Every structure is written in structure tokens, then in C-alpha cells.
Amino acid sequence: MQIKIISWNIWIGKHLDEVIDYLKEADADIIGLQEVTEKETAEGKVNLAKQIADALGYEFVFCNFFRTDRHTPSYDYGDAILSRYPIQSSSCHLLSTMDTYTGNHTTEPRGVVEVEIVKEDATFKVFSTHLAHPGNETESQLRATQLAKLMQIIPDSNAILLGDFNAPVAAHEMQQLTQKLANADAHPTQPTAYLYPSPTRTIEDGLLYRIDHIFVSKEITVKEFAVGESKASDHLPIMAII
């Protein structure tokens, strides 16, 4: 049995049509998305995960972990999992709460989406997460706390973890994760962020950081891994075949 997986921070859907086009062409079985928004409009709520899932004909689960208070109008913000296969069950887990929020992007509440999927005779858990971003990809005590909680949720076998971890695998706080799970990329150094400039980065900075990862239980065999090419987000998508 083979399963193709994609993980992608879609940059709050700034280039949604291009995101959808890429995912249609990629034809993955399971997709983990980060920076997924749900906004209230005159026509009702507009959820990026639903828009993408509808375009692909997939099932989806979206978890809202934070309502941003730094944008007008405000919107809900979280992560999602899309699946070609039926989703048997799902859960939303908070990894940090408003208790640690100090009004800036580095301390926003974060969480992890969990779904259970059955394919043929195999049952496995898939997770999508987006951890704390302290800036300049430095070490973070908040992210270490989030990872510790995440490790309590991830089972010892038949697990797939997708996400924007805002940290390289060499970061000290990531060691608790790499002791339990295997990185789908045997050499996780190719940068995946950031494609576009920001108030702290110029376009000349280019792609500098490898902070997007796919992890699997150690009994799962990874047949292929690749960093994709797309300008639909400030992050590049990543793909694994297991």
C-alpha cells in the first residue's frame, strides 16, 4: 500500500487559485495545511479548507485555534487535513492557549488537528500542526512546551505528522520529536521558507530556512520525498510517498 502526502503552509490563501491548481496537479491522497482561515462575509463563513476540499473532491477537517485580533476585520485561523479516503474520526488539540498570548504573532495559541483514516487493512492517525514562530527561527520555550504536549498526543505507531514547525530539525526543542518519529526527508536541509519579502526580510534574502517537515512512525517506510515548486505561498510545499 502506498500513500502520497503533502504538507503546506498556504499563507492564509493569498494565492488560493494557484494553491488549488498545484494540489490538483500533485494528486496527493492526504494533505496537511497550515495558515488556514475562516472569515465571515455577507454570504456567510468562507473557509479555505472547505474551498480547497470542494475543488479536489476530498473530505476535510478544520480546527480553529485562534481568532486574530491584529487584523481588521478579524478572522479565525488554524490548520486542516484533507483526505481522499474517508475520515473516520477527528479531534482538535490545543498546544498553547490565550494564557500565554501577549498580543503578538510569536505567542499566538497553536494546536494540532488529528484525524483517523482507514485504507485497506490499515488504520493510521494523521496530524497537522503549526508551531510557535519566535522570529529568525531561534529556539523557543513556548515551542518546546507545545512539542511536549504534541508528543503526548502522537501514538507510538501508525502516525503521520505534517506541519510548519518554525524550526529546523537540529533545534534543541525538536529532539523530543525526532527521538519518537522519523523525518520523511533523510537530509532535511533544502529551504522551504520564505519565498516573499516581509517587514523583516527582503526579496534578496530568498529561501533560507527549512522549517516545514513530514514525520512518520519509525515502522513506516518512506519511498520518496521532495520539496515542491510553487509561488502560491511564501512556503514551498513538501511531499512524501510512504
Short mmCIF file of C-alpha atoms in Angstrom, two decimals:
data_model
loop_
_atom_site.label_atom_id
_atom_site.label_comp_id
_atom_site.label_asym_id
_atom_site.label_seq_id
_atom_site.Cartn_x
_atom_site.Cartn_y
_atom_site.Cartn_z
CA MET A 1 0.00 0.00 0.00
CA GLN A 2 1.31 3.43 -0.97
CA ILE A 3 0.06 6.83 0.19
CA LYS A 4 1.12 10.20 -1.20
CA ILE A 5 1.17 13.03 1.33
CA ILE A 6 1.61 16.80 1.04
CA SER A 7 2.17 19.36 3.78
CA TRP A 8 1.91 23.07 3.01
CA ASN A 9 1.64 26.39 4.80
CA ILE A 10 -0.69 28.18 2.36
CA TRP A 11 -0.06 31.74 3.63
CA ILE A 12 -3.71 32.46 4.54
CA GLY A 13 -4.76 31.76 0.94
CA LYS A 14 -3.28 34.88 -0.63
CA HIS A 15 -2.97 32.96 -3.91
CA LEU A 16 -5.78 30.47 -3.41
CA ASP A 17 -6.40 29.66 -7.08
CA GLU A 18 -2.73 28.79 -7.53
CA VAL A 19 -2.80 26.64 -4.38
CA ILE A 20 -5.75 24.68 -5.76
CA ASP A 21 -4.13 24.30 -9.16
CA TYR A 22 -0.95 22.94 -7.60
CA LEU A 23 -2.79 20.46 -5.37
CA LYS A 24 -4.91 19.22 -8.26
CA GLU A 25 -1.79 18.53 -10.28
CA ALA A 26 0.05 16.95 -7.33
CA ASP A 27 -2.80 14.47 -6.77
CA ALA A 28 -1.91 13.58 -3.18
CA ASP A 29 -4.02 11.24 -1.07
CA ILE A 30 -3.67 13.23 2.16
CA ILE A 31 -2.92 16.95 2.53
CA GLY A 32 -1.97 18.79 5.71
CA LEU A 33 -2.48 22.56 5.54
CA GLN A 34 -1.31 25.34 7.84
CA GLU A 35 -2.37 29.00 7.98
CA VAL A 36 -5.94 28.15 7.07
CA THR A 37 -8.50 30.90 7.66
CA GLU A 38 -12.23 31.07 8.14
CA LYS A 39 -13.72 34.50 7.51
CA GLU A 40 -17.20 35.90 7.96
CA THR A 41 -18.65 37.50 4.83
CA ALA A 42 -22.03 38.82 3.77
CA GLU A 43 -22.69 35.42 2.22
CA GLY A 44 -21.65 33.52 5.38
CA LYS A 45 -18.45 31.89 6.56
CA VAL A 46 -15.74 31.26 3.97
CA ASN A 47 -13.32 28.52 4.95
CA LEU A 48 -10.17 27.95 2.90
CA ALA A 49 -10.02 24.24 3.73
CA LYS A 50 -13.58 23.76 2.51
CA GLN A 51 -12.90 25.68 -0.69
CA ILE A 52 -9.85 23.55 -1.45
CA ALA A 53 -11.54 20.28 -0.42
CA ASP A 54 -14.57 21.06 -2.59
CA ALA A 55 -12.32 21.77 -5.57
CA LEU A 56 -10.49 18.45 -5.08
CA GLY A 57 -13.49 16.38 -4.07
CA TYR A 58 -11.89 15.47 -0.72
CA GLU A 59 -13.14 15.22 2.85
CA PHE A 60 -11.63 17.70 5.31
CA VAL A 61 -11.33 18.66 8.95
CA PHE A 62 -10.50 22.22 10.03
CA CYS A 63 -9.54 23.24 13.55
CA ASN A 64 -9.69 26.89 14.61
CA PHE A 65 -7.08 27.69 17.24
CA PHE A 66 -7.08 31.49 17.30
CA ARG A 67 -9.19 34.48 16.31
CA THR A 68 -6.72 37.10 15.25
CA ASP A 69 -7.08 40.46 16.94
CA ARG A 70 -4.38 42.20 14.92
CA HIS A 71 -6.28 42.36 11.62
CA THR A 72 -9.40 44.21 10.55
CA PRO A 73 -11.73 42.53 10.04
CA SER A 74 -10.65 39.74 12.37
CA TYR A 75 -10.83 36.10 11.30
CA ASP A 76 -10.37 32.58 12.62
CA TYR A 77 -7.06 30.87 11.99
CA GLY A 78 -5.90 27.27 12.25
CA ASP A 79 -4.89 24.09 10.48
CA ALA A 80 -6.60 21.44 8.36
CA ILE A 81 -6.32 17.95 6.92
CA LEU A 82 -7.82 16.93 3.58
CA SER A 83 -8.21 13.28 2.61
CA ARG A 84 -9.12 11.28 -0.46
CA TYR A 85 -10.08 8.46 1.92
CA PRO A 86 -12.99 8.58 4.40
CA ILE A 87 -12.12 10.28 7.68
CA GLN A 88 -13.32 8.00 10.48
CA SER A 89 -12.90 10.47 13.38
CA SER A 90 -11.22 13.76 14.22
CA SER A 91 -10.05 15.88 17.15
CA CYS A 92 -8.71 19.39 17.71
CA HIS A 93 -5.99 19.70 20.38
CA LEU A 94 -4.71 22.98 21.80
CA LEU A 95 -0.95 23.04 22.36
CA SER A 96 -0.90 26.52 23.89
CA THR A 97 -3.71 28.86 24.92
CA MET A 98 -4.57 32.51 25.40
CA ASP A 99 -2.87 32.30 28.80
CA THR A 100 0.49 32.69 27.05
CA TYR A 101 -0.66 35.19 24.41
CA THR A 102 0.84 38.67 24.72
CA GLY A 103 -0.70 40.32 21.68
CA ASN A 104 1.90 39.42 19.06
CA HIS A 105 2.35 36.71 16.44
CA THR A 106 5.12 34.96 18.41
CA THR A 107 2.75 33.93 21.22
CA GLU A 108 -0.46 33.12 19.34
CA PRO A 109 -2.32 30.00 20.55
CA ARG A 110 -1.37 26.97 18.47
CA GLY A 111 -2.77 23.46 18.12
CA VAL A 112 -2.83 20.23 16.14
CA VAL A 113 -5.54 18.64 14.00
CA GLU A 114 -5.92 14.87 14.37
CA VAL A 115 -7.82 12.54 12.03
CA GLU A 116 -8.14 8.77 11.84
CA ILE A 117 -8.10 7.26 8.37
CA VAL A 118 -8.58 3.67 7.25
CA LYS A 119 -7.18 2.45 3.94
CA GLU A 120 -7.48 -1.22 3.07
CA ASP A 121 -6.48 -3.08 6.24
CA ALA A 122 -4.50 -0.22 7.82
CA THR A 123 -5.70 2.36 10.34
CA PHE A 124 -3.49 5.38 10.94
CA LYS A 125 -3.57 8.77 12.62
CA VAL A 126 -2.66 11.91 10.68
CA PHE A 127 -1.78 15.22 12.34
CA SER A 128 -1.30 18.77 11.01
CA THR A 129 0.26 21.49 13.14
CA HIS A 130 1.82 24.95 13.03
CA LEU A 131 4.08 25.74 16.00
CA ALA A 132 5.20 28.99 17.58
CA HIS A 133 7.23 31.41 15.47
CA PRO A 134 9.61 33.39 17.71
CA GLY A 135 11.28 35.11 14.76
CA ASN A 136 14.52 34.34 12.90
CA GLU A 137 13.93 30.64 13.60
CA THR A 138 15.50 30.89 17.05
CA GLU A 139 14.85 28.44 19.86
CA SER A 140 11.62 28.95 21.76
CA GLN A 141 10.48 27.80 25.19
CA LEU A 142 6.86 28.15 24.06
CA ARG A 143 7.52 25.88 21.09
CA ALA A 144 9.26 23.39 23.40
CA THR A 145 6.14 23.34 25.57
CA GLN A 146 3.93 22.87 22.50
CA LEU A 147 6.12 19.98 21.33
CA ALA A 148 5.96 18.30 24.73
CA LYS A 149 2.17 18.38 24.59
CA LEU A 150 2.24 17.18 20.99
CA MET A 151 4.35 14.17 21.97
CA GLN A 152 1.68 13.14 24.46
CA ILE A 153 -0.90 13.09 21.66
CA ILE A 154 1.06 11.30 18.92
CA PRO A 155 0.74 7.48 19.14
CA ASP A 156 3.79 5.22 19.03
CA SER A 157 2.83 3.61 15.72
CA ASN A 158 0.84 4.27 12.52
CA ALA A 159 1.26 8.04 12.86
CA ILE A 160 1.91 10.76 10.26
CA LEU A 161 2.76 14.28 11.44
CA LEU A 162 2.70 17.19 8.97
CA GLY A 163 3.44 20.79 9.64
CA ASP A 164 5.21 24.10 9.74
CA PHE A 165 7.32 23.69 12.87
CA ASN A 166 9.08 27.04 12.53
CA ALA A 167 12.28 25.22 13.46
CA PRO A 168 14.97 23.13 11.79
CA VAL A 169 15.23 19.54 12.96
CA ALA A 170 18.56 20.41 14.59
CA ALA A 171 16.87 22.80 17.05
CA HIS A 172 17.21 21.62 20.65
CA GLU A 173 13.47 21.51 21.31
CA MET A 174 12.92 19.34 18.23
CA GLN A 175 14.95 16.48 19.71
CA GLN A 176 11.97 15.17 21.67
CA LEU A 177 10.16 14.80 18.34
CA THR A 178 12.96 13.20 16.36
CA GLN A 179 13.51 10.61 19.09
CA LYS A 180 9.97 9.34 18.60
CA LEU A 181 9.36 9.81 14.86
CA ALA A 182 11.40 9.59 11.67
CA ASN A 183 11.79 12.54 9.32
CA ALA A 184 10.50 11.60 5.88
CA ASP A 185 13.40 13.58 4.41
CA ALA A 186 16.71 11.85 5.07
CA HIS A 187 18.55 15.15 4.54
CA PRO A 188 16.20 17.93 5.73
CA THR A 189 18.29 20.92 4.71
CA GLN A 190 16.69 22.22 1.49
CA PRO A 191 14.99 25.51 2.42
CA THR A 192 11.21 25.84 2.30
CA ALA A 193 10.76 29.41 3.62
CA TYR A 194 10.44 32.25 2.78
CA LEU A 195 9.66 32.95 -0.86
CA TYR A 196 8.40 36.54 -0.46
CA PRO A 197 9.66 39.61 1.41
CA SER A 198 8.21 40.80 4.70
CA PRO A 199 8.84 43.74 7.07
CA THR A 200 11.96 41.87 8.28
CA ARG A 201 13.06 40.18 5.04
CA THR A 202 13.87 41.42 1.55
CA ILE A 203 13.33 39.51 -1.66
CA GLU A 204 17.12 39.17 -1.88
CA ASP A 205 17.09 37.04 1.29
CA GLY A 206 15.34 34.29 -0.65
CA LEU A 207 14.71 30.85 0.75
CA LEU A 208 16.82 30.50 3.88
CA TYR A 209 15.05 28.19 6.29
CA ARG A 210 13.98 24.55 6.42
CA ILE A 211 11.11 24.62 8.89
CA ASP A 212 8.43 22.52 7.15
CA HIS A 213 8.58 18.79 7.84
CA ILE A 214 6.82 15.46 7.46
CA PHE A 215 7.39 12.91 10.23
CA VAL A 216 6.22 9.30 10.34
CA SER A 217 6.30 6.45 12.84
CA LYS A 218 9.56 4.57 12.57
CA GLU A 219 7.93 1.41 11.21
CA ILE A 220 6.62 3.31 8.17
CA THR A 221 8.77 3.13 5.04
CA VAL A 222 9.34 6.35 3.11
CA LYS A 223 9.71 5.61 -0.61
CA GLU A 224 10.16 9.16 -1.84
CA PHE A 225 10.46 12.72 -0.54
CA ALA A 226 10.54 16.02 -2.43
CA VAL A 227 10.30 19.76 -1.91
CA GLY A 228 7.83 21.12 -4.44
CA GLU A 229 8.00 24.25 -6.56
CA SER A 230 5.19 26.79 -6.36
CA LYS A 231 4.82 30.53 -5.93
CA ALA A 232 1.34 30.18 -4.41
CA SER A 233 2.67 30.71 -0.87
CA ASP A 234 5.69 32.08 0.95
CA HIS A 235 6.42 28.44 1.90
CA LEU A 236 7.17 25.65 -0.54
CA PRO A 237 5.03 22.52 -0.35
CA ILE A 238 6.67 19.25 0.69
CA MET A 239 5.68 15.75 -0.43
CA ALA A 240 6.30 12.18 0.70
CA ILE A 241 5.24 8.79 -0.61
CA ILE A 242 5.03 6.19 2.16
#
